[in-house]
Every structure is written in C-alpha cells, then in structure tokens.
Coordinates of C-alpha atoms in Angstrom, one line a residue:
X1 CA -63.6 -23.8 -65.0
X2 CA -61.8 -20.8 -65.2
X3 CA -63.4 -17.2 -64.7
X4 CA -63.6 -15.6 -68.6
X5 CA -60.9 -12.3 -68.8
X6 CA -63.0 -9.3 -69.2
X7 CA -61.5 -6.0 -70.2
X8 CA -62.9 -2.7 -71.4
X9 CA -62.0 0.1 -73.3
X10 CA -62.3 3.6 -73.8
X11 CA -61.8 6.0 -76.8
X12 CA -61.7 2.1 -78.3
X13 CA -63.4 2.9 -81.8
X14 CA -60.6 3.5 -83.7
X15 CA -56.3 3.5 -83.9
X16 CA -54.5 2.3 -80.8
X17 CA -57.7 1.9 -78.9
X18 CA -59.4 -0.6 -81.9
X19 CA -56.1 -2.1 -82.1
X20 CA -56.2 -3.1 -78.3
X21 CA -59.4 -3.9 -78.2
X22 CA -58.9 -6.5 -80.8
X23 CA -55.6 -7.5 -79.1
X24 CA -57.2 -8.5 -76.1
X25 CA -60.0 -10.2 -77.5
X26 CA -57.2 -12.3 -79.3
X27 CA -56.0 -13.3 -76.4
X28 CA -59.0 -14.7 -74.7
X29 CA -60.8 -11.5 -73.3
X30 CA -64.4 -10.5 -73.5
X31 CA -64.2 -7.0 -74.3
X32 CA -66.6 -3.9 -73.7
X33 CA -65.5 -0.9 -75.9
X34 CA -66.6 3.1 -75.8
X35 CA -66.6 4.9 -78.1
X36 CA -67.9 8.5 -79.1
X37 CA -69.0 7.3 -82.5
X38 CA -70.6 4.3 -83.7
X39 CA -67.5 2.4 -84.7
X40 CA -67.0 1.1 -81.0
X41 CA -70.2 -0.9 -81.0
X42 CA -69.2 -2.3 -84.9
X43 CA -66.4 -3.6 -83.4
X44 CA -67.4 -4.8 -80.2
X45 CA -70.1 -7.0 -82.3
X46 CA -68.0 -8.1 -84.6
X47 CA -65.5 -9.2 -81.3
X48 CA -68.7 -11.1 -79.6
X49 CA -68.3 -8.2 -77.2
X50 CA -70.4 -5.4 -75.9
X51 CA -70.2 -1.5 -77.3
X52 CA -71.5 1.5 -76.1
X53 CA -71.7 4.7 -77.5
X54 CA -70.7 7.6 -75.5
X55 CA -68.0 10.0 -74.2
X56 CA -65.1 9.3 -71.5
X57 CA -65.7 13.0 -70.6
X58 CA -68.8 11.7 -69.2
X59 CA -69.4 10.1 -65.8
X60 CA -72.8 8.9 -66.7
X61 CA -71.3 7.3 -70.1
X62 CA -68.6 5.6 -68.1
X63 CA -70.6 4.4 -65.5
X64 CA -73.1 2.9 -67.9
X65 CA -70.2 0.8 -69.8
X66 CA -69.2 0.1 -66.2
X67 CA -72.8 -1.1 -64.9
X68 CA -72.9 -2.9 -68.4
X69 CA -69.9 -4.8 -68.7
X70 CA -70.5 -6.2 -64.7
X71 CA -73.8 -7.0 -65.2
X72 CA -72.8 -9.5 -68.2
X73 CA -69.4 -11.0 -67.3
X74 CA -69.1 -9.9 -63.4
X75 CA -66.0 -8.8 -63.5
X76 CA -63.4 -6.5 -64.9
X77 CA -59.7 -8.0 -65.2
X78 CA -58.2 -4.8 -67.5
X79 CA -59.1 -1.1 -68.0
X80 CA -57.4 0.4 -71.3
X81 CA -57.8 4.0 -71.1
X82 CA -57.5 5.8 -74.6
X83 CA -58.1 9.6 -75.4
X84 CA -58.7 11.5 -78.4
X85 CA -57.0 14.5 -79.3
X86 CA -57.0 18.0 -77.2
X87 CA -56.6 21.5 -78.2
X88 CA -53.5 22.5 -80.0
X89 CA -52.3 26.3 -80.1
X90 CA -49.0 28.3 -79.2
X91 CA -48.9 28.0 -76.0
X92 CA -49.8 31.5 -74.7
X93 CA -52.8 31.8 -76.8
X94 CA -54.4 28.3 -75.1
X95 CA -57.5 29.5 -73.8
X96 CA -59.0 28.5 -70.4
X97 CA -61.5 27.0 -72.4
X98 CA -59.0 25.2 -73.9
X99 CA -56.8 24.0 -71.2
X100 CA -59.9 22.9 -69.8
X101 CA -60.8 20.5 -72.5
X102 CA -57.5 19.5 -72.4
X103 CA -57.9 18.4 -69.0
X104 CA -61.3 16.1 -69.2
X105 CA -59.2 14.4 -72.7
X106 CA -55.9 13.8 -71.0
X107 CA -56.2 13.3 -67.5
X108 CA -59.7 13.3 -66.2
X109 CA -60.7 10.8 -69.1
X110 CA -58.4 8.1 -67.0
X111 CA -59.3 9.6 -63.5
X112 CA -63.4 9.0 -64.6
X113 CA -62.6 5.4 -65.4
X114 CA -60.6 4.6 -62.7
X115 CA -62.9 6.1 -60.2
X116 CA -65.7 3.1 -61.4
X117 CA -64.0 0.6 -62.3
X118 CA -61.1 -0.1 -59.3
X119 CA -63.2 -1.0 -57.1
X120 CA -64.2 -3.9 -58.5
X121 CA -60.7 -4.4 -59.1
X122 CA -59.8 -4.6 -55.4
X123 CA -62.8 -7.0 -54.4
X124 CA -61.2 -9.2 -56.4
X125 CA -58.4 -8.7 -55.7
X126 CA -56.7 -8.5 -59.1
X127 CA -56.8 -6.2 -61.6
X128 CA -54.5 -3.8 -64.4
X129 CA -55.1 -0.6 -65.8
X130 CA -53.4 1.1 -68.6
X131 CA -53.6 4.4 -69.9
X132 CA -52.3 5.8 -73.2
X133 CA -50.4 8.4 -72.7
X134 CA -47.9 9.6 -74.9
X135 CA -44.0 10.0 -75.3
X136 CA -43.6 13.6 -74.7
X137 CA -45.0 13.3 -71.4
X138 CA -41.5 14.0 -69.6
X139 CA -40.0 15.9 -72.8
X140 CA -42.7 18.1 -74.0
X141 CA -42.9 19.4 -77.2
X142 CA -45.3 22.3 -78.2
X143 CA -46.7 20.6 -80.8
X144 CA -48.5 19.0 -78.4
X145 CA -48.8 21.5 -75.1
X146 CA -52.0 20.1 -73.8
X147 CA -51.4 16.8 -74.1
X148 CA -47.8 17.0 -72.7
X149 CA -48.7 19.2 -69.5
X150 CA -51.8 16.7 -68.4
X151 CA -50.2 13.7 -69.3
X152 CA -47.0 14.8 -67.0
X153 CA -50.2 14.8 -64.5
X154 CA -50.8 11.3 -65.2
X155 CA -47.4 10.1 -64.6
X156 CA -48.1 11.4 -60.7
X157 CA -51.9 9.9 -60.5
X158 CA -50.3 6.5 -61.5
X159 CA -47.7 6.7 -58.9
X160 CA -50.1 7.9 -56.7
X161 CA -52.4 4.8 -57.5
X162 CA -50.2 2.0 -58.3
X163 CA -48.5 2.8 -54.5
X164 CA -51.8 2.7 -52.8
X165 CA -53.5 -0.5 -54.4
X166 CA -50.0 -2.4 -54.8
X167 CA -51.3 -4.4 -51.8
X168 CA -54.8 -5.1 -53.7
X169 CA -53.2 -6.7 -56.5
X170 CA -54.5 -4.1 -58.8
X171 CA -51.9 -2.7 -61.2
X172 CA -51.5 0.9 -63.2
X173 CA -49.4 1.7 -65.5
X174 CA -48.8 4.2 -68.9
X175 CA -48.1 2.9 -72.3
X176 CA -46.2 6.4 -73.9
X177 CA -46.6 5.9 -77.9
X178 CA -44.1 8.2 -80.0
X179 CA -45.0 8.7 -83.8
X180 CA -47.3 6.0 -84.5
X181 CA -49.3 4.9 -88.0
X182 CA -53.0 6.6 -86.6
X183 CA -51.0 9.6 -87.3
X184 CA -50.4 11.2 -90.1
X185 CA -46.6 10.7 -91.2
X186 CA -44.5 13.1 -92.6
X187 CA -40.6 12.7 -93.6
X188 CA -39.4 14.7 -91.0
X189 CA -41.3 13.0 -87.8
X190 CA -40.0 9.5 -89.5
X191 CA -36.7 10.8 -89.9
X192 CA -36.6 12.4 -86.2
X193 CA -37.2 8.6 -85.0
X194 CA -33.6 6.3 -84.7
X195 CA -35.7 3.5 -86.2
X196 CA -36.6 4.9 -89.1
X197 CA -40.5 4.9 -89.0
X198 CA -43.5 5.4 -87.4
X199 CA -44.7 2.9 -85.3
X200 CA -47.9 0.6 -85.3
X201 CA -51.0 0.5 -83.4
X202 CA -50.8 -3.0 -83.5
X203 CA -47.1 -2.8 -81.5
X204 CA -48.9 -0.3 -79.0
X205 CA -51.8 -2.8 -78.6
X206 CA -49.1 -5.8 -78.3
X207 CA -47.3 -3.8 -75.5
X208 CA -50.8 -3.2 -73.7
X209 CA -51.3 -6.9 -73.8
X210 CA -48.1 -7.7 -72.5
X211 CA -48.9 -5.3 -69.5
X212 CA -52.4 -7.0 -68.9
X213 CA -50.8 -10.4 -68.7
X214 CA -49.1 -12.1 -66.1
X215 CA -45.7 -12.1 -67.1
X216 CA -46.1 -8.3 -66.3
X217 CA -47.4 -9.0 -62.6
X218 CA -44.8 -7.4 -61.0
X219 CA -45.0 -4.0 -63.0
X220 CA -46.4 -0.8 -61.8
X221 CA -46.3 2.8 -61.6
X222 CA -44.1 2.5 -64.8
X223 CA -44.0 4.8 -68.2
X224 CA -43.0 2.5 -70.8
X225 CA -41.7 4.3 -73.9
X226 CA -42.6 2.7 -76.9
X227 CA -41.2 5.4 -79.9
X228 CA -38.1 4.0 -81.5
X229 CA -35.7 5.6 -79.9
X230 CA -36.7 8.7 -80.0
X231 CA -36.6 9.7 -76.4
X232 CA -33.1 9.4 -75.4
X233 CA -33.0 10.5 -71.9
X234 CA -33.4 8.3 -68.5

C-alpha cells in the first residue's frame, strides 16, 4: 500500500494559501495548515486534516505544526510557504522597524519552515517546497518595497537550496503571483495585465500542485511567473 501524501501549509487560512491547501487535499494529500487566525484549523477540519493556530514568524509555532504533522502521518512530501502582507511606505520613510518585519514576512517566514521541515525531506529522500513569492520580485515596484526587496532574497535562498539538496531528491521552487482575486481589484491593475484580469487563487493553487507532482520532478531553483503577461522581460 502506498505511503498517504502529506503536505503542510503556512499562512494557509485564507486566499492563495486556503486555495492550496484545498488543492492539495484534492489531489490525495493529508494536509496540516497554520494559520495566525482560527480559519486555518476550520479548514483543516473540514479537509480531515490537522490545523494549528499560530505565526510563521515563530519558530516554536512552526516547529509545533512540524512535530504535529510527523507525529500523525510520518512524513512530509510538500511544504507550501505563504506570507501575509509586510509594511508598505515610500521607500525612504521604511523604518528599521519596518524593514525588519518585512524581513520575518517575506523571507525568514520560508527560511523558518525550511529549516524544520527538509530534513525530513532528505531522509526520505524526496520531497518539494514552494514558496509564494510574488511577481515583482525581479521588477520591483514601490508599491510593494518590502515585499519586492526580500522576495529578490528568496530567489537566491532557493538557488542556494535547490543546488545543495538536488542530490536528495528534495525540490524548491517560487510560485510569483501577479494581480490576483485575494486582492483588491481596481481598473487600472486589471488594465496593466495583457489578459485582461486579475488572476485566481485557485490558478496559483493549481500551479502549486503541478509543482508538487511528479510531472514537475525535474524542476528546481525556478521562479515561475504566473501574472498574465504582465512581466514581459526574460
């Protein structure tokens, strides 16, 4: 009988972290969700899953979901890494304060996760992670400063990782969302985008699955762009 699919994740209470979370247990996978508010653990119930309530800024919260999840499936196949939102500001008013918190929501939320849950990964010898990141992490706008200056940091710490643990079988990659429906839309964002609207959590969540299963087992240390067109450069 074939091992069950496990897969948690973060920031998974709500938008494109509920819609992957739901995705996945579509497709066959026992999922464990966090989630800063209580919406997490509503879904994970509702998904025959398990839900904790707690913060990816937190190593104790992380390592608790981690503990959890092994304890009741033994075994973690995917890691979704999701993020809220960061400070937003002109760009020379961004406090350190700010650029702080910035840091623990876009980079150190994946680096936290990571750090307890590949090495499971590599004893068995198989294993994907995928981080949310966003479009404008190679063309940043400042609209988004924080977000686009750790997220460029991302980019490098999945290099960095996919090139080490290629050799373990264990996977990273970055799924980079343009204007998408957990947003709020406006005409001009929608018009900015060649396709004419704003995309779905449900199409980010359908790329994440595609990058969890095997017909992606020869991707890594990729950004994959999903916004419509909107980025245009290589």
């Amino acid at each position: 009988m074939a091992a069950e699919k496990v897969a948690i994740v973060t920031a998974g209470g709500s938008g494109m972290g509920a819609a992957a979370a739901r995705r996945l247990a579509k497709d066959g996978y026992k999922v464990a969700i966090l989630s800063s508010s209580g919406k997490g653990e509503a879904i994970a119930q509702e998904l025959g899953g398990l839900g904790v309530t707690g913060s990816n800024q937190s190593n104790e919260d992380l390592r608790r979901l981690t503990d959890l999840t092994l304890e009741r499936w033994g075994r973690v196949d995917v890691l979704v890494n999701s993020a809220g939102h960061g400070p937003r500001a002109p760009l020379i008013e961004i406090t350190d304060e700010q650029w702080h918190t910035g840091f623990d929501v876009y980079l150190m939320n994946v680096i936290r996760a990571t750090r307890l849950v590949a090495p499971a990964m590599i004893r068995q010898k198989n294993g994907t992670i995928i981080n949310i990141s966003t479009a404008w992490a190679f063309e940043p706008t400042a609209m988004f400063p924080t977000s686009a200056v750790f997220r460029a940091g991302l980019a490098a710490y999945t290099k960095l990782f996919a090139n080490q643990h290629a050799a373990d079988n264990v996977r990273m990659n970055n799924v980079l969302p343009g204007w998408i429906d957990s947003l709020p839309a406006t005409e001009e964002r929608r018009d900015s985008v060649p396709m004419g609207r704003y995309g779905t959590s449900e199409e980010i969540a359908a790329t994440i699955a595609f990058l969890a299963s095997e017909g992606a087992g020869y991707i890594t240390g990729q950004n994959i762009r999903v916004d419509g067109g909107l980025m245009r450069s290589l």
